[in-house]
Short mmCIF file of C-alpha atoms in Angstrom, two decimals:
data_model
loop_
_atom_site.label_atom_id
_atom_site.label_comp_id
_atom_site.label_asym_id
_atom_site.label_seq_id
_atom_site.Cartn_x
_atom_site.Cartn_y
_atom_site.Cartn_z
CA UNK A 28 0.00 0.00 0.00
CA UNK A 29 1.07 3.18 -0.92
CA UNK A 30 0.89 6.02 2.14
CA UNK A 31 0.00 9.82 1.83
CA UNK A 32 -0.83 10.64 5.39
CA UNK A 33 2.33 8.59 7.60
CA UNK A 34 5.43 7.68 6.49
CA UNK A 35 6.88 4.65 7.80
CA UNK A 36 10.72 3.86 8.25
CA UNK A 37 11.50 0.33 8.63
CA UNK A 38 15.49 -0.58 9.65
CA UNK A 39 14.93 -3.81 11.52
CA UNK A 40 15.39 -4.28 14.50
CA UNK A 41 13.20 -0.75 14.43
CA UNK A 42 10.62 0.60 13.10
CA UNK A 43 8.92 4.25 12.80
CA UNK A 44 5.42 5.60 12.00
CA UNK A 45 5.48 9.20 11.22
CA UNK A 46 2.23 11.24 10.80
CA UNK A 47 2.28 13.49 7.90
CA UNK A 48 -0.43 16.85 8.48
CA UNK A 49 -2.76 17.47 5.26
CA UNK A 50 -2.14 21.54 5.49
CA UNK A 51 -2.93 22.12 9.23
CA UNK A 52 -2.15 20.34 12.05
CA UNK A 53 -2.61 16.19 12.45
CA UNK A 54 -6.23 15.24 12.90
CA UNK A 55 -6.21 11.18 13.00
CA UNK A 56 -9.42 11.29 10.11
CA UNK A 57 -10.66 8.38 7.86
CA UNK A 58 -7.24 8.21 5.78
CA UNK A 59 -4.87 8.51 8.80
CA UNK A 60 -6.72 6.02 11.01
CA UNK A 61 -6.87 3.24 7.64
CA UNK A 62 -3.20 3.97 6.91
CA UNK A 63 -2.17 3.51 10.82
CA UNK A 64 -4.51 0.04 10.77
CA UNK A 65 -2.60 -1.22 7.28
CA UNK A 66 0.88 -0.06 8.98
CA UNK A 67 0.11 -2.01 12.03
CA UNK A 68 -1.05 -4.76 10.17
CA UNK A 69 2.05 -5.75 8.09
CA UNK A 70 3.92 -5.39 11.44
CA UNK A 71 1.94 -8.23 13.07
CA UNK A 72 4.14 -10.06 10.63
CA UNK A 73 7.36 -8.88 11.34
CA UNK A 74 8.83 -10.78 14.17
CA UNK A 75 12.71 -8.72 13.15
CA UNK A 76 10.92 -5.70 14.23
CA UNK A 77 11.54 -5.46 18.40
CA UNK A 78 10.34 -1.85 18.97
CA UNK A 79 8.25 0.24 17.28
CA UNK A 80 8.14 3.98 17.24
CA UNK A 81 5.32 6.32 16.48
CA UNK A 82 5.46 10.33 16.14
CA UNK A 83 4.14 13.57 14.36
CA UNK A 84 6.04 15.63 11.65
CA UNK A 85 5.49 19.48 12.21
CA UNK A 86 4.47 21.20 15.25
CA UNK A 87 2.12 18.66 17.01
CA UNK A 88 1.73 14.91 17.69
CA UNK A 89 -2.00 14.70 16.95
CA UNK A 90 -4.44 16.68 17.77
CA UNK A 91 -8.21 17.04 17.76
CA UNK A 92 -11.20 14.63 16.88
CA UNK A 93 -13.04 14.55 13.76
CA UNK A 94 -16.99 14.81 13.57
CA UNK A 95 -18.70 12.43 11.28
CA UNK A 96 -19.96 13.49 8.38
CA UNK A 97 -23.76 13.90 7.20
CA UNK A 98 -24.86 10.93 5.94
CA UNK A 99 -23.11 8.76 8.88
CA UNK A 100 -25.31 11.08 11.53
CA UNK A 101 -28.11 10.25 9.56
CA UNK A 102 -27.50 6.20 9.46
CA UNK A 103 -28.58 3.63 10.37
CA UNK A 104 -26.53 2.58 14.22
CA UNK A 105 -24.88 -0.59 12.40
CA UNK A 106 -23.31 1.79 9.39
CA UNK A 107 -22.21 4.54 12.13
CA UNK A 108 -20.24 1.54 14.37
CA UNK A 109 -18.37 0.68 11.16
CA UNK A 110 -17.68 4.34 10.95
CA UNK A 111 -16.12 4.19 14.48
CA UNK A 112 -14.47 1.38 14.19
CA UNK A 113 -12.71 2.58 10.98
CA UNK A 114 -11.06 5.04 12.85
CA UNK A 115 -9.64 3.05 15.37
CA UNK A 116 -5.74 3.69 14.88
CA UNK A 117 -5.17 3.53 18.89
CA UNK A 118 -6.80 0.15 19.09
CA UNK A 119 -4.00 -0.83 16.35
CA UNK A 120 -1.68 0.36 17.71
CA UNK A 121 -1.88 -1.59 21.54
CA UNK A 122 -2.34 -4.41 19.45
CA UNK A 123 0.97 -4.49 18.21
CA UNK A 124 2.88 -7.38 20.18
CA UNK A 125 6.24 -5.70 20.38
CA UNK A 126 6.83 -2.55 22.56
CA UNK A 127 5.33 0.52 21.31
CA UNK A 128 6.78 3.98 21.86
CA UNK A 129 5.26 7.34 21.24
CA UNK A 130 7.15 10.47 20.53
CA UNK A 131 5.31 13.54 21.66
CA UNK A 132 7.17 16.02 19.52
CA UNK A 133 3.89 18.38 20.23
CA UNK A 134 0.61 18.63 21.68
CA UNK A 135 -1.44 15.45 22.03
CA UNK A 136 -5.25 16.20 22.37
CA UNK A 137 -8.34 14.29 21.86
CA UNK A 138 -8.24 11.18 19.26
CA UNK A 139 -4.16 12.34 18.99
CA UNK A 140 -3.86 11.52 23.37
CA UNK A 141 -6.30 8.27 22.66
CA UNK A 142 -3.09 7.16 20.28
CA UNK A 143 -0.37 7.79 22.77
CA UNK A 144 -2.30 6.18 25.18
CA UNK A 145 -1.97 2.95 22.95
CA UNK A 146 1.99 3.10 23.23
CA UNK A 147 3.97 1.10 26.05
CA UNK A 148 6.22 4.09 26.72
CA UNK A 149 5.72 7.97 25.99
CA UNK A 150 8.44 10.22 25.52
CA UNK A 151 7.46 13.96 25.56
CA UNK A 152 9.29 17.54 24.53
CA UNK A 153 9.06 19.76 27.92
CA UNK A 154 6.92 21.94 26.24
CA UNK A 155 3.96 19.45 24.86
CA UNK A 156 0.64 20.16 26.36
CA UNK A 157 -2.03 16.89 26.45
CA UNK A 158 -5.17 17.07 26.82
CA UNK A 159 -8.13 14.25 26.33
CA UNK A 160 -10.66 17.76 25.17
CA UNK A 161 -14.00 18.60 27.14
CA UNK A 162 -17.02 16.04 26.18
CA UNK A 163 -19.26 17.83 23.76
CA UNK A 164 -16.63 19.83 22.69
CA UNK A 165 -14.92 17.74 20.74
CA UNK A 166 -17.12 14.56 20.90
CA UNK A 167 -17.33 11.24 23.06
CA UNK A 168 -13.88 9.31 22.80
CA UNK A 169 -14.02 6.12 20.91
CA UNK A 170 -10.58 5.09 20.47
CA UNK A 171 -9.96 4.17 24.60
CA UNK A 172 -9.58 7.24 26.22
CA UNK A 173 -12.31 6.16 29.08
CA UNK A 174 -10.28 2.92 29.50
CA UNK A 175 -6.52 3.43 29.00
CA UNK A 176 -6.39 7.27 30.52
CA UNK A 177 -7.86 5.99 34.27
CA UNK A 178 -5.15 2.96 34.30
CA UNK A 179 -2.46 5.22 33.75
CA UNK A 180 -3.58 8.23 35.72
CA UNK A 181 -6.65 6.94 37.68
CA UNK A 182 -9.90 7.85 38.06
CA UNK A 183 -9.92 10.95 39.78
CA UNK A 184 -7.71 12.95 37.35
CA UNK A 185 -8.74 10.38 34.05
CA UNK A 186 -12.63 12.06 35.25
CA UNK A 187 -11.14 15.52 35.77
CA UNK A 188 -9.62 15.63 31.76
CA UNK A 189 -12.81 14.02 30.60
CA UNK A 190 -15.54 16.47 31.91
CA UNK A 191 -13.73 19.52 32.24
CA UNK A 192 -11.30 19.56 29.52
CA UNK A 193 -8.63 19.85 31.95
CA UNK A 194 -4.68 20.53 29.99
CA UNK A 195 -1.42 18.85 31.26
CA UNK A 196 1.95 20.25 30.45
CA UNK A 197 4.76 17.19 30.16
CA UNK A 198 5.95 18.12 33.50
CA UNK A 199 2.68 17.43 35.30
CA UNK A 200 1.79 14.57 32.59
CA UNK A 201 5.26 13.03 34.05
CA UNK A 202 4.17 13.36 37.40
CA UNK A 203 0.98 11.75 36.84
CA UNK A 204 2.36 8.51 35.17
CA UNK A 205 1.25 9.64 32.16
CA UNK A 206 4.66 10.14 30.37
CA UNK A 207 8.01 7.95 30.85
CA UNK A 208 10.57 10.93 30.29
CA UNK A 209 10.37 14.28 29.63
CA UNK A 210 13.13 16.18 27.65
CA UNK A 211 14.22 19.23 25.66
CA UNK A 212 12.65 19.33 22.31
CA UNK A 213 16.20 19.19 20.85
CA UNK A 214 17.16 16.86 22.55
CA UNK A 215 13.96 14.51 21.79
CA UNK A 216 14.76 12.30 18.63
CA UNK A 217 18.49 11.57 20.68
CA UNK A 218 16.44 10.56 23.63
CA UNK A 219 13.84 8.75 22.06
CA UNK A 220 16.45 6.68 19.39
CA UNK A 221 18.34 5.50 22.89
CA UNK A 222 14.94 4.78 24.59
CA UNK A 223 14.17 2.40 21.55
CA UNK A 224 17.72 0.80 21.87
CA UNK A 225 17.21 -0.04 25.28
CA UNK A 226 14.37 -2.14 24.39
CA UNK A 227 15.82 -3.63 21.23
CA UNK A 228 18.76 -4.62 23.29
CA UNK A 229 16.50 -6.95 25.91
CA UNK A 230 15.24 -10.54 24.35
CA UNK A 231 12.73 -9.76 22.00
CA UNK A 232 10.10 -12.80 23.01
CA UNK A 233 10.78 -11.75 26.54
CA UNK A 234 9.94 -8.28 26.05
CA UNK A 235 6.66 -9.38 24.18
CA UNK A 236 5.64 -11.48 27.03
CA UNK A 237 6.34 -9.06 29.30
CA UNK A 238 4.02 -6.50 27.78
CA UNK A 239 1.22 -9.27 27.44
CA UNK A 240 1.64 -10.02 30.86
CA UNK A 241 1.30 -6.18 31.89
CA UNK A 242 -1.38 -5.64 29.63
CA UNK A 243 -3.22 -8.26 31.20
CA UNK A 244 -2.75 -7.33 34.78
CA UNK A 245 -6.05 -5.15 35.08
CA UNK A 246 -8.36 -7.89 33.89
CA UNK A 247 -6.89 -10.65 35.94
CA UNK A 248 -7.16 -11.06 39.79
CA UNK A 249 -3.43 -11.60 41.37
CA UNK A 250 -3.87 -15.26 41.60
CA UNK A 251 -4.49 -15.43 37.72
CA UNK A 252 -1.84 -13.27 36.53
CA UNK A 253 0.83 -14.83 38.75
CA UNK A 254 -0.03 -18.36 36.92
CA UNK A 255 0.34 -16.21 33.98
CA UNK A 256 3.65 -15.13 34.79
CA UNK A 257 4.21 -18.38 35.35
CA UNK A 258 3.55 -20.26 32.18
CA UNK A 259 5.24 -17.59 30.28
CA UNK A 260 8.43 -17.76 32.06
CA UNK A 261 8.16 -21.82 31.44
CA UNK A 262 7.90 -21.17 28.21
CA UNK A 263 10.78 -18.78 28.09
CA UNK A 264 12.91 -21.41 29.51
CA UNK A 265 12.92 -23.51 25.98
CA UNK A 266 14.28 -20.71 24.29
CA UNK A 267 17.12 -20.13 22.42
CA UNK A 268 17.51 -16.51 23.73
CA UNK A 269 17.43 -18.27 27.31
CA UNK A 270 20.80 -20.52 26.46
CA UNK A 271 22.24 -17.44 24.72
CA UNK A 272 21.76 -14.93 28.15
CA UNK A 273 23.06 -17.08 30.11
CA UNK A 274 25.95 -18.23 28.19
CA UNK A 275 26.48 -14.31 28.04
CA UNK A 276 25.98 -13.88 31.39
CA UNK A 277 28.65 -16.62 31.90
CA UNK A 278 31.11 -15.33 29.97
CA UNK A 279 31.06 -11.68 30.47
CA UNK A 280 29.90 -10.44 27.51
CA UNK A 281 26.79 -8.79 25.69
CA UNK A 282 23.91 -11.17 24.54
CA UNK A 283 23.04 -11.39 21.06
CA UNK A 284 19.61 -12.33 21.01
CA UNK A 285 18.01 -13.79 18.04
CA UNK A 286 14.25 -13.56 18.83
CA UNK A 287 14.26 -17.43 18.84
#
């Protein structure tokens, strides 16, 4: 597929989505969202990719939500779910198996925080402002703003966004667990390239498991996610990657891990 709204950079083991803006600033709208889906498709495949990346070109990460259009108000409930769900890109995104890392290189508001929110890690410029946008301003999220936001922030400040519109800068988004790091904007693609290496420099399947096993946590009582943490460490003890960090380990030297 040929893209006109993100431009993606794969140099396995890492790979990066950029949003492109259509003459204003990055509004995730039909074209986006199907381009982000099709991206994150062909990297469901792609078991040399260990970390993905995901940022905006231009001034802002993504911001704003669109409205649907005239005949989709007018339809039937069925045609204006497909609608929705067409415009999931942040439900692509978490389902990506590898670590996920967005880049806040500007603002992220509305549908544009409801992607971030999909990512493992965030990275932010110090001066990014977030914001999820004030319901009936800029619509009812769709894309797991309700859900994600209040697991990362809790409830209190998740409700406080959500029905009054409330803004974070990155430093208060980093106090609030909302952001990972927080740097200089000139600074950012540096700190966000060594953030990625970190990752890429852990055993792959391990760091897939691990982010299944985190992503689980919230629907699973203790009990069930400890047995989960158990049967995906047994499993981690047939690897290959296993043998090869411990040899390492033995021998004093870096681990070369081949995702196997």
């Amino acid at each position: 597929m040929r893209y006109q709204r993100i431009k993606h950079i794969l140099e396995p083991p890492y790979a990066e989505i950029q949003l492109i803006p259509a003459g204003g600033p990055i509004t995730i709208d039909e074209l986006l969202a199907a381009e982000i889906i099709d991206i994150c498709d062909e990297l469901l495949f792609q078991d040399d990719i260990r970390v993905v990346s995901i940022t905006g070109q231009g001034q802002a990460f993504a911001t704003g939500r669109i409205s649907p259009p005239a005949d989709i108000v007018g339809a039937d409930s069925s045609q204006q779910l497909d609608w929705i769900n067409g415009l999931k890109a942040a439900g692509a995104v978490a389902g990506l198996p590898m670590p996920v890392v967005a880049v806040l290189n500007g603002d992220a508001t509305a549908h544009g925080l409801e992607l971030a929110l999909a990512a493992d890690l965030r990275i932010a410029a110090d001066f990014v402002v977030v914001a999820a946008g004030k319901i009936g301003q800029v619509g009812f999220p769709f894309d797991g703003a309700t859900q994600r936001l209040p697991r990362l922030v809790g409830p209190a400040l998740a409700r406080d966004m959500l029905l009054t519109g409330r803004t974070l800068t990155a430093s208060e988004c980093l106090d609030a667990g909302l952001v990972n790091r927080v740097v200089a904007a000139n600074e950012l693609s540096a700190a966000a390239r060594a953030l990625a290496s970190k990752i890429v420099d852990a055993a792959p399947i391990a760091s897939r498991f691990a982010k299944e096993a985190v992503n689980a946590a919230g629907d699973m009582t203790l009990a069930q996610g400890l047995r989960l943490e158990a049967d995906l460490s047994i499993i981690l003890q047939s690897t290959s990657d296993r043998e090869e960090g411990l040899l390492a380990f033995r021998e004093k030297r870096v681990a070369r891990f081949l995702g196997r």
